[in-house]
Amino acid sequence: GVPLVRLLGGTALRVPTDVTLAAGDAVDLATAAGRRRAEGFTVLKLKVGTDAHGDLDRVRSVRAAVGPDVRIRLDANQGWTPREAVRVIRGIEDAGLDVELVEQPVHRRDLDGLAWVSDRVDLPILADESVFDVRDLVEVIRRRAADMVNVKLAKCGGLQPARTLLDLAAAHGMGTIVGSMMEGPVGVGAAASLVAAHGTTAVSDLDAAWWLAWSPVTGGLRYEGATVLLPDAPGLGIADVSEAKVQRHG
Ligand SMILES: [Mg+2]
């Protein structure tokens, strides 16, 4: 009978989110960045890692398009070798492009490589695919392989393990963000409720439901610019599920 956020011990119903810019060439990225900024987003997550040689130009192009007041974070999605990662990240640092963090620069299983990169750059390194569950996070902490961890309900299995991951990271001085897969209002609503109740050190990555052309549910969260608005309604505030919509689009 209460909103999930309240069940988890929180009261806030507003959660800021970043928005993702899909991997593309420097010009397309700059165009997309300008659009997202005009829509009210102030934290952009730029997908890189598909072409190490062009990534510095991509970041430069986005920074030039949005100016100094927008935060830029990168997600390499495991795409670089450790050497490429260090070369690209140092290039970004030397160019003064003011990037907030770099997510998953190298292959998820290469924790030695991840630690090697973290040792050699100043930008915070955020582990995503390297950390699904608590054992993964313990290993990252033990090797000092990353500065931050991206906690997702769909990786760790739900709200309880997600809270454990956030607490464990905080206890070891690691930064935290909460993200999602390509989920709709149900999954993103649960993740946003977790953030509202628990808090993280950096802005969440919860834009997935914003991209949906249609949703099988009515009710649930809404977006207002770069803010996820949680409904003040029981659970996730989902009012109805439309079988007809699922049939029509499925
Ligand atoms: Mg990621």
PDB file of C-alpha atoms and ligand atoms in Angstrom:
ATOM      1  CA  GLY A   1       0.000   0.000   0.000  1.00  0.00           C
ATOM      2  CA  VAL A   2       2.972   2.425  -0.098  1.00  0.00           C
ATOM      3  CA  PRO A   3       5.315   3.579  -2.889  1.00  0.00           C
ATOM      4  CA  LEU A   4       8.354   1.324  -3.265  1.00  0.00           C
ATOM      5  CA  VAL A   5      10.647   4.245  -2.474  1.00  0.00           C
ATOM      6  CA  ARG A   6       8.952   4.654   0.910  1.00  0.00           C
ATOM      7  CA  LEU A   7       9.132   0.927   1.604  1.00  0.00           C
ATOM      8  CA  LEU A   8      12.897   1.225   1.018  1.00  0.00           C
ATOM      9  CA  GLY A   9      13.137   4.077   3.515  1.00  0.00           C
ATOM     10  CA  GLY A  10      13.183   7.085   1.181  1.00  0.00           C
ATOM     11  CA  THR A  11      10.883  10.028   0.614  1.00  0.00           C
ATOM     12  CA  ALA A  12      12.183  11.756  -2.535  1.00  0.00           C
ATOM     13  CA  LEU A  13      10.180  11.208  -5.718  1.00  0.00           C
ATOM     14  CA  ARG A  14      12.571  12.964  -8.121  1.00  0.00           C
ATOM     15  CA  VAL A  15      15.711  11.260  -9.456  1.00  0.00           C
ATOM     16  CA  PRO A  16      18.048  13.012 -11.946  1.00  0.00           C
ATOM     17  CA  THR A  17      19.291  10.909 -14.832  1.00  0.00           C
ATOM     18  CA  ASP A  18      21.824  11.106 -17.620  1.00  0.00           C
ATOM     19  CA  VAL A  19      20.938  10.296 -21.231  1.00  0.00           C
ATOM     20  CA  THR A  20      22.904   8.057 -23.577  1.00  0.00           C
ATOM     21  CA  LEU A  21      24.330   9.073 -26.942  1.00  0.00           C
ATOM     22  CA  ALA A  22      24.624   5.914 -29.046  1.00  0.00           C
ATOM     23  CA  ALA A  23      27.960   5.178 -30.713  1.00  0.00           C
ATOM     24  CA  GLY A  24      28.345   7.108 -33.949  1.00  0.00           C
ATOM     25  CA  ASP A  25      30.666   9.418 -35.825  1.00  0.00           C
ATOM     26  CA  ALA A  26      31.772  12.744 -34.378  1.00  0.00           C
ATOM     27  CA  VAL A  27      29.252  14.819 -36.369  1.00  0.00           C
ATOM     28  CA  ASP A  28      26.241  12.627 -35.519  1.00  0.00           C
ATOM     29  CA  LEU A  29      27.223  12.626 -31.873  1.00  0.00           C
ATOM     30  CA  ALA A  30      27.503  16.403 -31.759  1.00  0.00           C
ATOM     31  CA  THR A  31      24.043  16.723 -33.334  1.00  0.00           C
ATOM     32  CA  ALA A  32      22.516  14.249 -30.878  1.00  0.00           C
ATOM     33  CA  ALA A  33      24.261  15.978 -27.958  1.00  0.00           C
ATOM     34  CA  GLY A  34      22.774  19.340 -28.952  1.00  0.00           C
ATOM     35  CA  ARG A  35      19.281  17.808 -29.153  1.00  0.00           C
ATOM     36  CA  ARG A  36      19.513  16.159 -25.773  1.00  0.00           C
ATOM     37  CA  ARG A  37      20.765  19.369 -24.217  1.00  0.00           C
ATOM     38  CA  ALA A  38      17.822  21.267 -25.709  1.00  0.00           C
ATOM     39  CA  GLU A  39      15.516  18.645 -24.157  1.00  0.00           C
ATOM     40  CA  GLY A  40      16.909  19.498 -20.733  1.00  0.00           C
ATOM     41  CA  PHE A  41      19.557  16.854 -20.150  1.00  0.00           C
ATOM     42  CA  THR A  42      22.713  18.078 -18.413  1.00  0.00           C
ATOM     43  CA  VAL A  43      24.605  14.788 -18.112  1.00  0.00           C
ATOM     44  CA  LEU A  44      25.435  12.969 -21.354  1.00  0.00           C
ATOM     45  CA  LYS A  45      26.714   9.409 -21.489  1.00  0.00           C
ATOM     46  CA  LEU A  46      28.665   8.963 -24.671  1.00  0.00           C
ATOM     47  CA  LYS A  47      29.199   5.461 -26.016  1.00  0.00           C
ATOM     48  CA  VAL A  48      32.741   4.955 -27.273  1.00  0.00           C
ATOM     49  CA  GLY A  49      35.057   1.954 -27.619  1.00  0.00           C
ATOM     50  CA  THR A  50      34.158   0.829 -31.141  1.00  0.00           C
ATOM     51  CA  ASP A  51      37.065   2.739 -32.711  1.00  0.00           C
ATOM     52  CA  ALA A  52      39.849   3.805 -30.359  1.00  0.00           C
ATOM     53  CA  HIS A  53      41.522   6.011 -32.959  1.00  0.00           C
ATOM     54  CA  GLY A  54      38.452   8.190 -33.410  1.00  0.00           C
ATOM     55  CA  ASP A  55      37.262   8.360 -29.806  1.00  0.00           C
ATOM     56  CA  LEU A  56      39.226  11.450 -28.785  1.00  0.00           C
ATOM     57  CA  ASP A  57      37.686  13.341 -31.727  1.00  0.00           C
ATOM     58  CA  ARG A  58      34.215  12.132 -30.756  1.00  0.00           C
ATOM     59  CA  VAL A  59      34.589  13.514 -27.238  1.00  0.00           C
ATOM     60  CA  ARG A  60      36.074  16.750 -28.543  1.00  0.00           C
ATOM     61  CA  SER A  61      33.181  17.148 -30.972  1.00  0.00           C
ATOM     62  CA  VAL A  62      30.533  16.596 -28.274  1.00  0.00           C
ATOM     63  CA  ARG A  63      32.259  18.972 -25.863  1.00  0.00           C
ATOM     64  CA  ALA A  64      32.414  21.651 -28.565  1.00  0.00           C
ATOM     65  CA  ALA A  65      28.703  21.145 -29.309  1.00  0.00           C
ATOM     66  CA  VAL A  66      27.426  21.420 -25.738  1.00  0.00           C
ATOM     67  CA  GLY A  67      29.861  23.885 -24.157  1.00  0.00           C
ATOM     68  CA  PRO A  68      31.292  23.733 -20.646  1.00  0.00           C
ATOM     69  CA  ASP A  69      28.091  23.421 -18.577  1.00  0.00           C
ATOM     70  CA  VAL A  70      27.097  19.885 -19.589  1.00  0.00           C
ATOM     71  CA  ARG A  71      28.650  16.881 -17.875  1.00  0.00           C
ATOM     72  CA  ILE A  72      30.076  14.231 -20.196  1.00  0.00           C
ATOM     73  CA  ARG A  73      30.718  10.652 -19.124  1.00  0.00           C
ATOM     74  CA  LEU A  74      31.994   7.856 -21.361  1.00  0.00           C
ATOM     75  CA  ASP A  75      31.048   4.198 -21.644  1.00  0.00           C
ATOM     76  CA  ALA A  76      33.493   2.104 -23.661  1.00  0.00           C
ATOM     77  CA  ASN A  77      31.429  -1.092 -23.226  1.00  0.00           C
ATOM     78  CA  GLN A  78      34.617  -3.248 -22.920  1.00  0.00           C
ATOM     79  CA  GLY A  79      35.761  -2.008 -26.331  1.00  0.00           C
ATOM     80  CA  TRP A  80      39.347  -0.979 -25.710  1.00  0.00           C
ATOM     81  CA  THR A  81      42.485  -2.938 -24.973  1.00  0.00           C
ATOM     82  CA  PRO A  82      44.173  -1.729 -21.789  1.00  0.00           C
ATOM     83  CA  ARG A  83      46.774   0.169 -23.851  1.00  0.00           C
ATOM     84  CA  GLU A  84      44.119   1.789 -26.033  1.00  0.00           C
ATOM     85  CA  ALA A  85      42.203   2.779 -22.922  1.00  0.00           C
ATOM     86  CA  VAL A  86      45.195   4.507 -21.364  1.00  0.00           C
ATOM     87  CA  ARG A  87      46.061   6.253 -24.627  1.00  0.00           C
ATOM     88  CA  VAL A  88      42.514   7.542 -25.223  1.00  0.00           C
ATOM     89  CA  ILE A  89      41.857   8.552 -21.611  1.00  0.00           C
ATOM     90  CA  ARG A  90      45.188  10.376 -21.282  1.00  0.00           C
ATOM     91  CA  GLY A  91      44.434  12.138 -24.567  1.00  0.00           C
ATOM     92  CA  ILE A  92      41.100  13.295 -23.140  1.00  0.00           C
ATOM     93  CA  GLU A  93      42.776  14.447 -19.926  1.00  0.00           C
ATOM     94  CA  ASP A  94      45.530  16.298 -21.772  1.00  0.00           C
ATOM     95  CA  ALA A  95      43.005  18.005 -24.054  1.00  0.00           C
ATOM     96  CA  GLY A  96      41.117  19.328 -21.009  1.00  0.00           C
ATOM     97  CA  LEU A  97      37.784  17.934 -22.220  1.00  0.00           C
ATOM     98  CA  ASP A  98      36.389  17.716 -18.686  1.00  0.00           C
ATOM     99  CA  VAL A  99      35.037  14.160 -18.724  1.00  0.00           C
ATOM    100  CA  GLU A 100      33.444  12.936 -15.498  1.00  0.00           C
ATOM    101  CA  LEU A 101      34.257   9.219 -15.642  1.00  0.00           C
ATOM    102  CA  VAL A 102      34.996   6.324 -17.974  1.00  0.00           C
ATOM    103  CA  GLU A 103      32.859   3.192 -17.756  1.00  0.00           C
ATOM    104  CA  GLN A 104      34.135  -0.318 -18.469  1.00  0.00           C
ATOM    105  CA  PRO A 105      37.144   0.499 -20.656  1.00  0.00           C
ATOM    106  CA  VAL A 106      38.286  -3.117 -21.095  1.00  0.00           C
ATOM    107  CA  HIS A 107      36.876  -6.645 -21.264  1.00  0.00           C
ATOM    108  CA  ARG A 108      34.835  -7.582 -18.218  1.00  0.00           C
ATOM    109  CA  ARG A 109      37.010 -10.566 -17.301  1.00  0.00           C
ATOM    110  CA  ASP A 110      40.268  -8.623 -17.600  1.00  0.00           C
ATOM    111  CA  LEU A 111      40.422  -7.318 -14.031  1.00  0.00           C
ATOM    112  CA  ASP A 112      44.210  -7.076 -14.218  1.00  0.00           C
ATOM    113  CA  GLY A 113      43.798  -4.895 -17.302  1.00  0.00           C
ATOM    114  CA  LEU A 114      41.125  -2.824 -15.569  1.00  0.00           C
ATOM    115  CA  ALA A 115      43.424  -2.271 -12.590  1.00  0.00           C
ATOM    116  CA  TRP A 116      46.313  -1.461 -14.934  1.00  0.00           C
ATOM    117  CA  VAL A 117      44.220   1.234 -16.605  1.00  0.00           C
ATOM    118  CA  SER A 118      42.931   2.632 -13.299  1.00  0.00           C
ATOM    119  CA  ASP A 119      46.521   2.937 -12.069  1.00  0.00           C
ATOM    120  CA  ARG A 120      47.609   4.946 -15.088  1.00  0.00           C
ATOM    121  CA  VAL A 121      44.888   7.562 -15.555  1.00  0.00           C
ATOM    122  CA  ASP A 122      43.387  10.305 -13.409  1.00  0.00           C
ATOM    123  CA  LEU A 123      39.751  10.005 -14.552  1.00  0.00           C
ATOM    124  CA  PRO A 124      37.616   7.768 -12.349  1.00  0.00           C
ATOM    125  CA  ILE A 125      37.057   4.297 -13.815  1.00  0.00           C
ATOM    126  CA  LEU A 126      33.563   2.850 -13.422  1.00  0.00           C
ATOM    127  CA  ALA A 127      33.112  -0.939 -13.489  1.00  0.00           C
ATOM    128  CA  ASP A 128      29.906  -2.107 -15.198  1.00  0.00           C
ATOM    129  CA  GLU A 129      30.092  -5.500 -16.917  1.00  0.00           C
ATOM    130  CA  SER A 130      32.922  -6.544 -14.567  1.00  0.00           C
ATOM    131  CA  VAL A 131      30.526  -6.449 -11.602  1.00  0.00           C
ATOM    132  CA  PHE A 132      27.313  -8.424 -11.645  1.00  0.00           C
ATOM    133  CA  ASP A 133      27.165  -9.687  -8.068  1.00  0.00           C
ATOM    134  CA  VAL A 134      28.779  -9.300  -4.667  1.00  0.00           C
ATOM    135  CA  ARG A 135      31.602 -11.738  -5.404  1.00  0.00           C
ATOM    136  CA  ASP A 136      32.514  -9.712  -8.499  1.00  0.00           C
ATOM    137  CA  LEU A 137      32.599  -6.503  -6.494  1.00  0.00           C
ATOM    138  CA  VAL A 138      34.736  -8.080  -3.770  1.00  0.00           C
ATOM    139  CA  GLU A 139      37.241  -9.082  -6.452  1.00  0.00           C
ATOM    140  CA  VAL A 140      37.318  -5.556  -7.947  1.00  0.00           C
ATOM    141  CA  ILE A 141      37.823  -4.065  -4.484  1.00  0.00           C
ATOM    142  CA  ARG A 142      40.538  -6.591  -3.624  1.00  0.00           C
ATOM    143  CA  ARG A 143      42.487  -5.711  -6.777  1.00  0.00           C
ATOM    144  CA  ARG A 144      41.652  -1.980  -6.597  1.00  0.00           C
ATOM    145  CA  ALA A 145      40.584  -2.426 -10.221  1.00  0.00           C
ATOM    146  CA  ALA A 146      38.061   0.445 -10.401  1.00  0.00           C
ATOM    147  CA  ASP A 147      37.061   3.635  -8.584  1.00  0.00           C
ATOM    148  CA  MET A 148      33.305   3.231  -8.990  1.00  0.00           C
ATOM    149  CA  VAL A 149      30.672   0.586  -9.674  1.00  0.00           C
ATOM    150  CA  ASN A 150      27.496   0.685 -11.796  1.00  0.00           C
ATOM    151  CA  VAL A 151      24.784  -1.278  -9.983  1.00  0.00           C
ATOM    152  CA  LYS A 152      21.891  -2.604 -12.076  1.00  0.00           C
ATOM    153  CA  LEU A 153      18.963  -4.641 -10.806  1.00  0.00           C
ATOM    154  CA  ALA A 154      19.018  -6.853 -13.892  1.00  0.00           C
ATOM    155  CA  LYS A 155      22.682  -7.717 -13.309  1.00  0.00           C
ATOM    156  CA  CYS A 156      22.621  -8.435  -9.592  1.00  0.00           C
ATOM    157  CA  GLY A 157      19.148  -9.946  -9.375  1.00  0.00           C
ATOM    158  CA  GLY A 158      17.021  -7.400  -7.525  1.00  0.00           C
ATOM    159  CA  LEU A 159      16.693  -4.731  -4.885  1.00  0.00           C
ATOM    160  CA  GLN A 160      18.222  -6.602  -1.948  1.00  0.00           C
ATOM    161  CA  PRO A 161      21.503  -7.579  -3.662  1.00  0.00           C
ATOM    162  CA  ALA A 162      21.637  -4.091  -5.194  1.00  0.00           C
ATOM    163  CA  ARG A 163      21.510  -2.540  -1.718  1.00  0.00           C
ATOM    164  CA  THR A 164      24.261  -4.901  -0.581  1.00  0.00           C
ATOM    165  CA  LEU A 165      26.431  -3.831  -3.538  1.00  0.00           C
ATOM    166  CA  LEU A 166      25.857  -0.123  -2.838  1.00  0.00           C
ATOM    167  CA  ASP A 167      26.684  -0.582   0.859  1.00  0.00           C
ATOM    168  CA  LEU A 168      29.783  -2.651   0.124  1.00  0.00           C
ATOM    169  CA  ALA A 169      31.065  -0.109  -2.388  1.00  0.00           C
ATOM    170  CA  ALA A 170      30.447   2.782   0.001  1.00  0.00           C
ATOM    171  CA  ALA A 171      32.218   0.957   2.835  1.00  0.00           C
ATOM    172  CA  HIS A 172      35.307   0.711   0.638  1.00  0.00           C
ATOM    173  CA  GLY A 173      35.206   4.305  -0.515  1.00  0.00           C
ATOM    174  CA  MET A 174      34.080   3.420  -4.032  1.00  0.00           C
ATOM    175  CA  GLY A 175      31.775   5.693  -5.986  1.00  0.00           C
ATOM    176  CA  THR A 176      28.402   4.383  -7.107  1.00  0.00           C
ATOM    177  CA  ILE A 177      25.831   4.885  -9.805  1.00  0.00           C
ATOM    178  CA  VAL A 178      22.655   2.946 -10.515  1.00  0.00           C
ATOM    179  CA  GLY A 179      21.908   2.100 -14.135  1.00  0.00           C
ATOM    180  CA  SER A 180      19.516  -0.074 -16.088  1.00  0.00           C
ATOM    181  CA  MET A 181      19.388  -2.246 -19.162  1.00  0.00           C
ATOM    182  CA  MET A 182      16.971  -1.278 -21.970  1.00  0.00           C
ATOM    183  CA  GLU A 183      14.059  -1.497 -19.555  1.00  0.00           C
ATOM    184  CA  GLY A 184      10.639   0.071 -19.392  1.00  0.00           C
ATOM    185  CA  PRO A 185       8.787   1.857 -16.595  1.00  0.00           C
ATOM    186  CA  VAL A 186       8.710  -1.227 -14.355  1.00  0.00           C
ATOM    187  CA  GLY A 187      12.450  -1.906 -14.276  1.00  0.00           C
ATOM    188  CA  VAL A 188      13.504   1.736 -14.360  1.00  0.00           C
ATOM    189  CA  GLY A 189      10.895   2.621 -11.725  1.00  0.00           C
ATOM    190  CA  ALA A 190      12.351   0.046  -9.357  1.00  0.00           C
ATOM    191  CA  ALA A 191      15.903   1.290  -9.972  1.00  0.00           C
ATOM    192  CA  ALA A 192      14.874   4.930  -9.515  1.00  0.00           C
ATOM    193  CA  SER A 193      13.124   4.019  -6.264  1.00  0.00           C
ATOM    194  CA  LEU A 194      16.339   2.411  -5.070  1.00  0.00           C
ATOM    195  CA  VAL A 195      18.300   5.562  -5.894  1.00  0.00           C
ATOM    196  CA  ALA A 196      15.738   7.836  -4.246  1.00  0.00           C
ATOM    197  CA  ALA A 197      15.874   5.784  -1.065  1.00  0.00           C
ATOM    198  CA  HIS A 198      19.533   4.815  -0.965  1.00  0.00           C
ATOM    199  CA  GLY A 199      21.482   7.524  -2.765  1.00  0.00           C
ATOM    200  CA  THR A 200      24.533   7.195  -4.999  1.00  0.00           C
ATOM    201  CA  THR A 201      27.665   9.300  -5.452  1.00  0.00           C
ATOM    202  CA  ALA A 202      27.000  10.172  -9.119  1.00  0.00           C
ATOM    203  CA  VAL A 203      23.950  10.914 -11.273  1.00  0.00           C
ATOM    204  CA  SER A 204      21.994   7.808 -12.248  1.00  0.00           C
ATOM    205  CA  ASP A 205      21.843   6.204 -15.696  1.00  0.00           C
ATOM    206  CA  LEU A 206      18.088   5.686 -15.931  1.00  0.00           C
ATOM    207  CA  ASP A 207      17.075   7.039 -19.329  1.00  0.00           C
ATOM    208  CA  ALA A 208      16.013   3.649 -20.781  1.00  0.00           C
ATOM    209  CA  ALA A 209      12.259   4.179 -20.406  1.00  0.00           C
ATOM    210  CA  TRP A 210      12.569   7.692 -21.884  1.00  0.00           C
ATOM    211  CA  TRP A 211      13.455   6.121 -25.246  1.00  0.00           C
ATOM    212  CA  LEU A 212      10.389   3.900 -25.483  1.00  0.00           C
ATOM    213  CA  ALA A 213       8.054   4.566 -28.400  1.00  0.00           C
ATOM    214  CA  TRP A 214       5.285   2.761 -26.554  1.00  0.00           C
ATOM    215  CA  SER A 215       4.806   0.963 -23.281  1.00  0.00           C
ATOM    216  CA  PRO A 216       2.485  -1.903 -22.382  1.00  0.00           C
ATOM    217  CA  VAL A 217       1.779  -0.311 -19.000  1.00  0.00           C
ATOM    218  CA  THR A 218      -0.064   2.802 -17.950  1.00  0.00           C
ATOM    219  CA  GLY A 219       0.976   4.698 -14.851  1.00  0.00           C
ATOM    220  CA  GLY A 220       4.428   4.403 -13.366  1.00  0.00           C
ATOM    221  CA  LEU A 221       7.264   6.883 -13.703  1.00  0.00           C
ATOM    222  CA  ARG A 222       7.358   9.933 -15.952  1.00  0.00           C
ATOM    223  CA  TYR A 223      10.244  12.035 -17.227  1.00  0.00           C
ATOM    224  CA  GLU A 224      10.417  15.793 -16.802  1.00  0.00           C
ATOM    225  CA  GLY A 225      13.509  16.972 -18.649  1.00  0.00           C
ATOM    226  CA  ALA A 226      16.383  15.079 -17.077  1.00  0.00           C
ATOM    227  CA  THR A 227      14.409  14.034 -13.993  1.00  0.00           C
ATOM    228  CA  VAL A 228      12.640  10.747 -13.338  1.00  0.00           C
ATOM    229  CA  LEU A 229       9.397  11.471 -11.464  1.00  0.00           C
ATOM    230  CA  LEU A 230       8.228   8.586  -9.313  1.00  0.00           C
ATOM    231  CA  PRO A 231       4.468   8.372  -8.749  1.00  0.00           C
ATOM    232  CA  ASP A 232       3.196   8.843  -5.200  1.00  0.00           C
ATOM    233  CA  ALA A 233       1.225   5.630  -5.480  1.00  0.00           C
ATOM    234  CA  PRO A 234       1.542   2.075  -4.125  1.00  0.00           C
ATOM    235  CA  GLY A 235       4.427  -0.013  -5.415  1.00  0.00           C
ATOM    236  CA  LEU A 236       5.671   1.350  -8.729  1.00  0.00           C
ATOM    237  CA  GLY A 237       2.377   3.103  -9.423  1.00  0.00           C
ATOM    238  CA  ILE A 238       1.609   0.876 -12.397  1.00  0.00           C
ATOM    239  CA  ALA A 239      -2.115   1.240 -13.060  1.00  0.00           C
ATOM    240  CA  ASP A 240      -2.704  -1.240 -15.828  1.00  0.00           C
ATOM    241  CA  VAL A 241      -1.046  -3.584 -18.309  1.00  0.00           C
ATOM    242  CA  SER A 242      -2.518  -3.614 -21.800  1.00  0.00           C
ATOM    243  CA  GLU A 243      -2.525  -7.073 -23.394  1.00  0.00           C
ATOM    244  CA  ALA A 244      -3.878  -5.453 -26.557  1.00  0.00           C
ATOM    245  CA  LYS A 245      -0.794  -3.220 -26.834  1.00  0.00           C
ATOM    246  CA  VAL A 246       1.500  -6.183 -26.278  1.00  0.00           C
ATOM    247  CA  GLN A 247      -0.327  -8.130 -29.003  1.00  0.00           C
ATOM    248  CA  ARG A 248      -0.270  -5.200 -31.403  1.00  0.00           C
ATOM    249  CA  HIS A 249       3.428  -4.415 -31.007  1.00  0.00           C
ATOM    250  CA  GLY A 250       4.772  -7.793 -29.988  1.00  0.00           C
TER     251      GLY A 250
HETATM  252 MG    MG B   1      27.739   0.285 -19.327  1.00  0.00          MG
END
